[in-house]
Coordinates of C-alpha atoms in Angstrom, one line a residue:
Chain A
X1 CA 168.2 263.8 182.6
X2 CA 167.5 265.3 186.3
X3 CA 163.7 264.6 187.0
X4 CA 162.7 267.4 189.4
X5 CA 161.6 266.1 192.4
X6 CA 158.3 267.5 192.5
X7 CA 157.8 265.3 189.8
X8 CA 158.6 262.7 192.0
X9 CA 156.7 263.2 195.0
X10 CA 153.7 263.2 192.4
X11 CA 154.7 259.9 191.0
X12 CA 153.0 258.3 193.9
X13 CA 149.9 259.8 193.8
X14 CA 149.4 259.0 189.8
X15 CA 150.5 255.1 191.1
X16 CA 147.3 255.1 194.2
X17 CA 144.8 256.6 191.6
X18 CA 146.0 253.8 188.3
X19 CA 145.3 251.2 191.3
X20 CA 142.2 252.1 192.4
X21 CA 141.4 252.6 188.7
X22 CA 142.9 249.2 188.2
X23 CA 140.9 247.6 190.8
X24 CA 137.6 249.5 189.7
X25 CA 138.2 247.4 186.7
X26 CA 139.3 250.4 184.4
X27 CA 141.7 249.7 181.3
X28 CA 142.2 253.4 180.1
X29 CA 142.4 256.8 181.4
X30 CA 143.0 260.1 179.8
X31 CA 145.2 262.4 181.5
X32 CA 141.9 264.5 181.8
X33 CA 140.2 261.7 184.1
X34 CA 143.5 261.2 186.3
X35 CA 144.0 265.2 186.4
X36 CA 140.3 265.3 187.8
X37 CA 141.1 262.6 190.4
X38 CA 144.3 264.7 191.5
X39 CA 142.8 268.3 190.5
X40 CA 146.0 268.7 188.3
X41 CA 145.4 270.1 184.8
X42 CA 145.6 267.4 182.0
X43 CA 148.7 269.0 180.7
X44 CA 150.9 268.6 184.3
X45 CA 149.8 265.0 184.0
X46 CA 151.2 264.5 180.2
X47 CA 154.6 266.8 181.2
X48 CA 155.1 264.8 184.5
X49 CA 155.1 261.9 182.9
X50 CA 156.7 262.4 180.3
X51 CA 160.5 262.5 182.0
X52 CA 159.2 259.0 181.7
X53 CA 158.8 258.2 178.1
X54 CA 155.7 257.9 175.9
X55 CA 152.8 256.1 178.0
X56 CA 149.7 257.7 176.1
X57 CA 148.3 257.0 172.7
X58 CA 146.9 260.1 170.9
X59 CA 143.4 260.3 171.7
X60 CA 143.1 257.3 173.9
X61 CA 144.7 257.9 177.0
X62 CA 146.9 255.2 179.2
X63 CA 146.7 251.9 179.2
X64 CA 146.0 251.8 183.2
X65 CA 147.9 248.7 183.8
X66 CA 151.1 249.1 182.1
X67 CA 151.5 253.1 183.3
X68 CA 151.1 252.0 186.5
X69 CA 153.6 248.7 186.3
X70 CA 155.8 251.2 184.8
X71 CA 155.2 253.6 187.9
X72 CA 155.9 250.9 190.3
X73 CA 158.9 250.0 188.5
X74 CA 160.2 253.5 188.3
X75 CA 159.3 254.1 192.0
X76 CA 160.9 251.3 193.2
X77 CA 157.7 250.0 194.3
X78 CA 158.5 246.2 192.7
X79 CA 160.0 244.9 195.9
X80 CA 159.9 245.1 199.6
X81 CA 161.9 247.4 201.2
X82 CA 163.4 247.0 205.2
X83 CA 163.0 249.9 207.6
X84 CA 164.1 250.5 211.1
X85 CA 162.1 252.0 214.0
X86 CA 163.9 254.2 216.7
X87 CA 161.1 254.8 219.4
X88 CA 158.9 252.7 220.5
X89 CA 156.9 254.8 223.1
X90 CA 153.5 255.5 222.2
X91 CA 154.3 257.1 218.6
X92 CA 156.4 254.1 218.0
X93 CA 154.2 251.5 219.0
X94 CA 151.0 253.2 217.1
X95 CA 153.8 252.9 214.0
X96 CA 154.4 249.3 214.9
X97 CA 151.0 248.6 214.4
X98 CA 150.0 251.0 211.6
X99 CA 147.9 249.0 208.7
X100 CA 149.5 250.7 205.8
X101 CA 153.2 249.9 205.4
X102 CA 153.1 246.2 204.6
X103 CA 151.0 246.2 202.3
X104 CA 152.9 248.9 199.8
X105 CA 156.0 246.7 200.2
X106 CA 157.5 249.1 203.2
X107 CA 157.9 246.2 207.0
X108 CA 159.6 247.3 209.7
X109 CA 162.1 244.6 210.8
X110 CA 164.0 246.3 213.8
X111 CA 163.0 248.3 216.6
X112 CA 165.7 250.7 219.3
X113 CA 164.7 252.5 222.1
X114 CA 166.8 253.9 225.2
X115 CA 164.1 252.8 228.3
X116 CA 165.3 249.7 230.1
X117 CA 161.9 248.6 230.4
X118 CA 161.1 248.7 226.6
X119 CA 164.5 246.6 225.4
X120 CA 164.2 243.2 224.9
X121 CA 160.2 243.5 224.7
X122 CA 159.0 241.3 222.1
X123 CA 156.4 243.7 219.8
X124 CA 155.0 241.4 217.3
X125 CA 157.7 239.9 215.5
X126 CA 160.1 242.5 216.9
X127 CA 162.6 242.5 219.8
X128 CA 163.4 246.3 221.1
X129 CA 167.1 246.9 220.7
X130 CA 169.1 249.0 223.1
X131 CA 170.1 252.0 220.6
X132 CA 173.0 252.1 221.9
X133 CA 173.9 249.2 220.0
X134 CA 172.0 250.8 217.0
X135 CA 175.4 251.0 214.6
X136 CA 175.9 247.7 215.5
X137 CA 173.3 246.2 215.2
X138 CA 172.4 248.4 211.4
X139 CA 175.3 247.2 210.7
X140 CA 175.0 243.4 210.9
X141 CA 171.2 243.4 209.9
X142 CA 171.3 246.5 207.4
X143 CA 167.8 248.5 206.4
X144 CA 166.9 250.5 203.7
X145 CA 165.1 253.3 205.6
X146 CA 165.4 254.7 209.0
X147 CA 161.7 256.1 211.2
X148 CA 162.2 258.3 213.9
X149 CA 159.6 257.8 216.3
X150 CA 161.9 259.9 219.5
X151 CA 160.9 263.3 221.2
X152 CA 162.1 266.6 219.6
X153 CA 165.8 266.8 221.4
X154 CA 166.8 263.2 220.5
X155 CA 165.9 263.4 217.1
X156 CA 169.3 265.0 215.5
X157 CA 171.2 262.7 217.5
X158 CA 169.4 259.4 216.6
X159 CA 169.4 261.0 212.6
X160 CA 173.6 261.3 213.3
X161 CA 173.6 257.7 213.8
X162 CA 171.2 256.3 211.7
X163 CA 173.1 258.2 209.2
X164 CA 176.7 257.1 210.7
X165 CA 175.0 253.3 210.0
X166 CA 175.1 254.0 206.5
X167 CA 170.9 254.6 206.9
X168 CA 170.5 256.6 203.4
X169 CA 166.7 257.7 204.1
X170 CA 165.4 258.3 207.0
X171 CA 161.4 259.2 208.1
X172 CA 161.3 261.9 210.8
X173 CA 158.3 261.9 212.9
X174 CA 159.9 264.6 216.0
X175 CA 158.1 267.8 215.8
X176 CA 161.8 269.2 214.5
X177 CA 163.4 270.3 211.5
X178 CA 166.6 268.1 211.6
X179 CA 170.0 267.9 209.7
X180 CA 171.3 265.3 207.5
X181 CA 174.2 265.1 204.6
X182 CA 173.7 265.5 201.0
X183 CA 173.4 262.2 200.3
X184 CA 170.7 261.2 203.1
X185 CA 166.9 262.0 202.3
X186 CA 165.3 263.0 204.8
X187 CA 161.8 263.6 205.2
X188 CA 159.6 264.8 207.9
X189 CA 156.0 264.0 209.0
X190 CA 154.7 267.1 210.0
X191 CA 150.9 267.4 210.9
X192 CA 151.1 271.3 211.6
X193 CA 152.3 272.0 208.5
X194 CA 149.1 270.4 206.8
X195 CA 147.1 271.9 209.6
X196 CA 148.7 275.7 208.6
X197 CA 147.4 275.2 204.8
X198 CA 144.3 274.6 206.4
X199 CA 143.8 277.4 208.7
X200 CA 144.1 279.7 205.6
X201 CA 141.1 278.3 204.1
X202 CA 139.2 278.5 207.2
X203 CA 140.0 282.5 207.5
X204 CA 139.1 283.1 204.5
X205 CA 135.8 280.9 204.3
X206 CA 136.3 279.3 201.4
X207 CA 138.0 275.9 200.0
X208 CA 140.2 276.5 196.8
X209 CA 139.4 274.5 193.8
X210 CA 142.8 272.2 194.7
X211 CA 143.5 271.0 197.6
X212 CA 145.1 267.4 197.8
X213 CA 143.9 264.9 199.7
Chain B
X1 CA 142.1 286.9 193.2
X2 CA 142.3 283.5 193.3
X3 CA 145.5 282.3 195.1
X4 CA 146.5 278.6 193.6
X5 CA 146.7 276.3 196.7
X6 CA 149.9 274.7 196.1
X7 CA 151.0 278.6 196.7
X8 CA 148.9 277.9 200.1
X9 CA 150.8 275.3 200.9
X10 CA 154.5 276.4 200.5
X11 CA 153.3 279.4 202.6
X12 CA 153.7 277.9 206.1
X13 CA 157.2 276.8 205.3
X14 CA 158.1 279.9 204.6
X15 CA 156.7 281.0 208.0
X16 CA 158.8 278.4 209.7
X17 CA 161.4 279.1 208.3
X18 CA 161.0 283.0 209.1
X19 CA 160.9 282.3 212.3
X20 CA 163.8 280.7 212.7
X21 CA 165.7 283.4 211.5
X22 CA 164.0 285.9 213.5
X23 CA 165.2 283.3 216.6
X24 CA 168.7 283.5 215.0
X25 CA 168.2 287.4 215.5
X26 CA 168.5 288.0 211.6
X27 CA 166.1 291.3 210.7
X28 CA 166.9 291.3 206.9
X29 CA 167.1 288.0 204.1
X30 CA 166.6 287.8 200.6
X31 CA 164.8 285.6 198.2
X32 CA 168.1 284.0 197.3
X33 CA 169.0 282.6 200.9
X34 CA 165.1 282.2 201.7
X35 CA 165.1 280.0 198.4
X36 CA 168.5 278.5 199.6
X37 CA 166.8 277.4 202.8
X38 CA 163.7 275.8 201.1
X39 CA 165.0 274.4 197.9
X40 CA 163.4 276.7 195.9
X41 CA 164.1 279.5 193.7
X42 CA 164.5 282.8 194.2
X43 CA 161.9 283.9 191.3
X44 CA 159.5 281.0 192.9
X45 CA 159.9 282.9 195.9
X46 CA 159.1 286.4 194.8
X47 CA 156.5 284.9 192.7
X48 CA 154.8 283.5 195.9
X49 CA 154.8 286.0 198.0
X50 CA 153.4 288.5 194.8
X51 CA 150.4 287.6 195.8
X52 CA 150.0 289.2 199.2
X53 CA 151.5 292.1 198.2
X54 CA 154.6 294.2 197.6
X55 CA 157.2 292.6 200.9
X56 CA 160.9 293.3 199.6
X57 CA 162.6 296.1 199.2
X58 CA 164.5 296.1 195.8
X59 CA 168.3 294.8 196.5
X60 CA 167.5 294.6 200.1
X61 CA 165.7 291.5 200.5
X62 CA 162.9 291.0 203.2
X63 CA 162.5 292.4 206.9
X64 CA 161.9 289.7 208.9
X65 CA 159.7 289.9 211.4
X66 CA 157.4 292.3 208.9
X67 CA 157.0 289.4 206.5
X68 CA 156.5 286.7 209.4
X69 CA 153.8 288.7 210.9
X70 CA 152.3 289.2 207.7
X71 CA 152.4 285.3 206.6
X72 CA 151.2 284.2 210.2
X73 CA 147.9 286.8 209.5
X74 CA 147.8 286.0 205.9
X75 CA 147.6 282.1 207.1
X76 CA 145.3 282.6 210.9
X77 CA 148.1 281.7 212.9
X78 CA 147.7 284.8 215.0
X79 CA 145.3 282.5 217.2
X80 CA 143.7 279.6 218.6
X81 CA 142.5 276.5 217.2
X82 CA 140.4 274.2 218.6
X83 CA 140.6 270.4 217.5
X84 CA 138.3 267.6 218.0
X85 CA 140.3 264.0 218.2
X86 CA 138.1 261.2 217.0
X87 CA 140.1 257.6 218.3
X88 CA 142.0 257.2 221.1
X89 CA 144.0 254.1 220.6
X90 CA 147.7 254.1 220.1
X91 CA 148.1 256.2 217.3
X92 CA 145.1 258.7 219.2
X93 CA 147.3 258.8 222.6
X94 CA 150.4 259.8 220.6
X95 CA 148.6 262.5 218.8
X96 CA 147.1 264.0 222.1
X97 CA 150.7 263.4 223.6
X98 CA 152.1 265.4 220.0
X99 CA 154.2 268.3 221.7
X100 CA 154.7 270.2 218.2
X101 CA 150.4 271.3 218.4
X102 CA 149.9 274.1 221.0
X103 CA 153.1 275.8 220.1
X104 CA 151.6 276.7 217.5
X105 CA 148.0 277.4 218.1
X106 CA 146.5 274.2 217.8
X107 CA 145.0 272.7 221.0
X108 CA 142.9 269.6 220.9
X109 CA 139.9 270.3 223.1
X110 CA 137.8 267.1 222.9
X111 CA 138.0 263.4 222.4
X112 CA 136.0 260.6 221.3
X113 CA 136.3 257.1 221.0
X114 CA 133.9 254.2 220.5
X115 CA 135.5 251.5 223.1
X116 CA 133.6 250.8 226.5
X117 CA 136.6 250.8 228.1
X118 CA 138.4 254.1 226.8
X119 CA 135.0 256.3 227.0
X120 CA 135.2 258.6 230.6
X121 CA 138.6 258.4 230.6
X122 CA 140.8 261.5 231.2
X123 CA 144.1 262.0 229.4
X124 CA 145.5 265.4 230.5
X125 CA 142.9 267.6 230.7
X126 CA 140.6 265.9 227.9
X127 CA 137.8 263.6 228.7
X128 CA 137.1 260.8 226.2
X129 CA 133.5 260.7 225.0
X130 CA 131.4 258.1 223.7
X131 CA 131.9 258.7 219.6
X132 CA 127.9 258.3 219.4
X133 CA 127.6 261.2 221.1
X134 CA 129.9 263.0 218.8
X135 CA 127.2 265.3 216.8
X136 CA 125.3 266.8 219.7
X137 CA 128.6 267.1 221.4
X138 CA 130.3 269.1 219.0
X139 CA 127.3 271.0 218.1
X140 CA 127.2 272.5 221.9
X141 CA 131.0 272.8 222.2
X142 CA 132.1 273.3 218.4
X143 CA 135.9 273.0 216.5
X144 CA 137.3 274.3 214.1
X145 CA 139.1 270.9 212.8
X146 CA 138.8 267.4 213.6
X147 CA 141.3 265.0 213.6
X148 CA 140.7 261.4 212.6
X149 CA 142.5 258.7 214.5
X150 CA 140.2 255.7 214.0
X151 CA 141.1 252.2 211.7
X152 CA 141.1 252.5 208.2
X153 CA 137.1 251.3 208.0
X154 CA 135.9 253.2 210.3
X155 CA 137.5 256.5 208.7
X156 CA 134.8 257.3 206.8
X157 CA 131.8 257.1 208.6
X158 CA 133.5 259.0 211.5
X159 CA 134.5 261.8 208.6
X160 CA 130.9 262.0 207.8
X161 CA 129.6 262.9 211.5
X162 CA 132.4 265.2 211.8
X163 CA 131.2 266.8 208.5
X164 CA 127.0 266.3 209.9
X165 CA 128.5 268.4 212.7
X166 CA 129.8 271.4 211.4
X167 CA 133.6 270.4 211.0
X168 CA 135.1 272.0 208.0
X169 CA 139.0 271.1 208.3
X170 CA 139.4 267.5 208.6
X171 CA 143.3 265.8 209.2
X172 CA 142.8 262.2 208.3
X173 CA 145.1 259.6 209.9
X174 CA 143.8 256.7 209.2
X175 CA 145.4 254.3 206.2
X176 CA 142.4 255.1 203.6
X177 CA 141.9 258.0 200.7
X178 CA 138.4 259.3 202.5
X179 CA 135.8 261.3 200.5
X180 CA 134.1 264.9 202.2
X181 CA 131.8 267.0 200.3
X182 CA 133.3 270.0 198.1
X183 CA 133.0 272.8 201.5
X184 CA 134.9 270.7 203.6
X185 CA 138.9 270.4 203.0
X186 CA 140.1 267.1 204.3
X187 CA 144.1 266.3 204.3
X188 CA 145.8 262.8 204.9
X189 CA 148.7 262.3 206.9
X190 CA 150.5 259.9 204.7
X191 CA 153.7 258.6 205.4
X192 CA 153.8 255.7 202.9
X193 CA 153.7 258.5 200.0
X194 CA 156.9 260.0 201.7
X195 CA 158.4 256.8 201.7
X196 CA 156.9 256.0 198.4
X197 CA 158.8 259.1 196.6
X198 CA 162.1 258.5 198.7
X199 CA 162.6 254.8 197.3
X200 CA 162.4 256.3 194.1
X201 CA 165.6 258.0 194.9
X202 CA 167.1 254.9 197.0
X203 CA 166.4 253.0 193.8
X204 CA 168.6 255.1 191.3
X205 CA 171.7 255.7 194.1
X206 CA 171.0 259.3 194.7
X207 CA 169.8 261.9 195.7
X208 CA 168.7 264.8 194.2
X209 CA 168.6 268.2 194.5
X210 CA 165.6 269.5 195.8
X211 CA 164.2 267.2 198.7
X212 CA 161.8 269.0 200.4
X213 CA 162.5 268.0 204.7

């Protein structure tokens, strides 16, 4: 069975809410309390997850430990996944050093950049690779994911060869919408967007009942 | 009438995606290529855009530049924002640096930080205050949003002062699921959930059809 992908992209957010639950000490949940937490209605929760066979006992709710070992499981989320950094000005460096990747199984284990004076700088346990010996180099040492940490007109390019490495996911930071086959995800972090739902809210003066967080 | 906010939320694609046809010098499209664009439906389309009113001509699809306008007033995109940066570390510099903002209306206008050595400076034309000084500072030169560039403890006593002071659009960077009181809509630039719902897909060797980029 096809899971629709907004399905997916909500799978994560059930997984952060059964851990803090988790580590609040919490053993059940009804799909009421996590549709609270996520200001879903109880019934998304129970037809999300669903696709994903029968977690919930009737009147009872989840067992908050085995839905989310089950999540993590589904997700992928059991093991530790390699990603590769092209960029390291200052977007890539404040990447480099952000908190929140290691810990949710995601390191970064090689780092490219075009600037002569940035190859072959040691950054943490990284060296900075010339990218022109990116295919190479993915090549020999493969990763799972690709970040794009490069300004708006390199992007594509640096996308085309991550994806010519046999990169199959890739993390687009460049303020661009960029290209990729069928078979790559690609994904873009893009603060205007979220900044654009927000401006609604403050024409209109109000705050809906759901926004995400 | 009540518009649901994941309806919000799609709306600025749309936009984007407007305007790039309006760049490509196309004056008519219909929900089917719009839908083809974004990975949606047609029906989700015209279902969408139902609530702002009537937008397509039957069998002729949309014009344009009508709807973008529309969306862009629907939204507040037909003017300025003014942003307050709180942290001006790594990731804080890349954010002021972030060439995808004023393009489309969004201009940071202050900065704070709490480091002796980073307070007085001037990056571009912004002067970096002392972060104690945050409240009477925005209080005499107010934003519309703040954004939050600070560690992942420090997150949410800096959210509160921005909140103290006024600020009613918050864009959280830092690696931590903040709180703000019900007025106030805070959003969290996340990349490990993009990453999160991307392994899923890694994970079961393929991708499916609707990836949002």
């Amino acid at each position: 069975m096809e899971i629709p992908s907004v399905v997916i992209d909500r799978l994560p957010l059930y997984a952060r809410i059964l851990d803090n639950l988790e580590q609040e000490g919490q053993m059940e949940v009804s799909s009421q309390e996590l549709g609270n937490r996520l200001n879903v209605t109880p019934a998304q929760i129970r037809k999300d997850l669903s696709y994903f066979g029968r977690f919930g006992k009737q009147g009872r709710g989840y067992n908050v430990s085995r839905l989310l070992d089950e999540l993590r499981r589904i997700l992928g989320l059991d093991r530790q996944w390699r990603m590769g950094l092209v960029g390291v000005g200052r977007l890539g460096r404040a990447i480099l050093g952000y908190e929140g990747f290691s810990p949710q199984g995601f390191t970064i284990v090689s780092a490219f950049d075009s600037n002569r004076e940035i190859i072959g700088q040691r950054i943490g346990d990284i060296e900075v690779h010339d990218v022109a010996d990116l295919e190479t180099a993915l090549r020999a040492e493969p990763v799972d994911i690709g970040i794009v940490a490069v300004s708006a007109e390199m992007a594509q390019p640096v996308i085309d060869a991550l994806v010519r490495s046999g990169v199959s996911a890739i993390l687009n930071y460049a303020p661009v919408a960029a290209q990729a086959p069928g078979h790559v995800q690609l994904r873009r972090i893009d603060p205007v967007l979220a900044l654009q739902s927000m401006t609604y809210h403050l024409k209109h003066g109000h705050k809906p009942a759901s926004v995400p967080n």
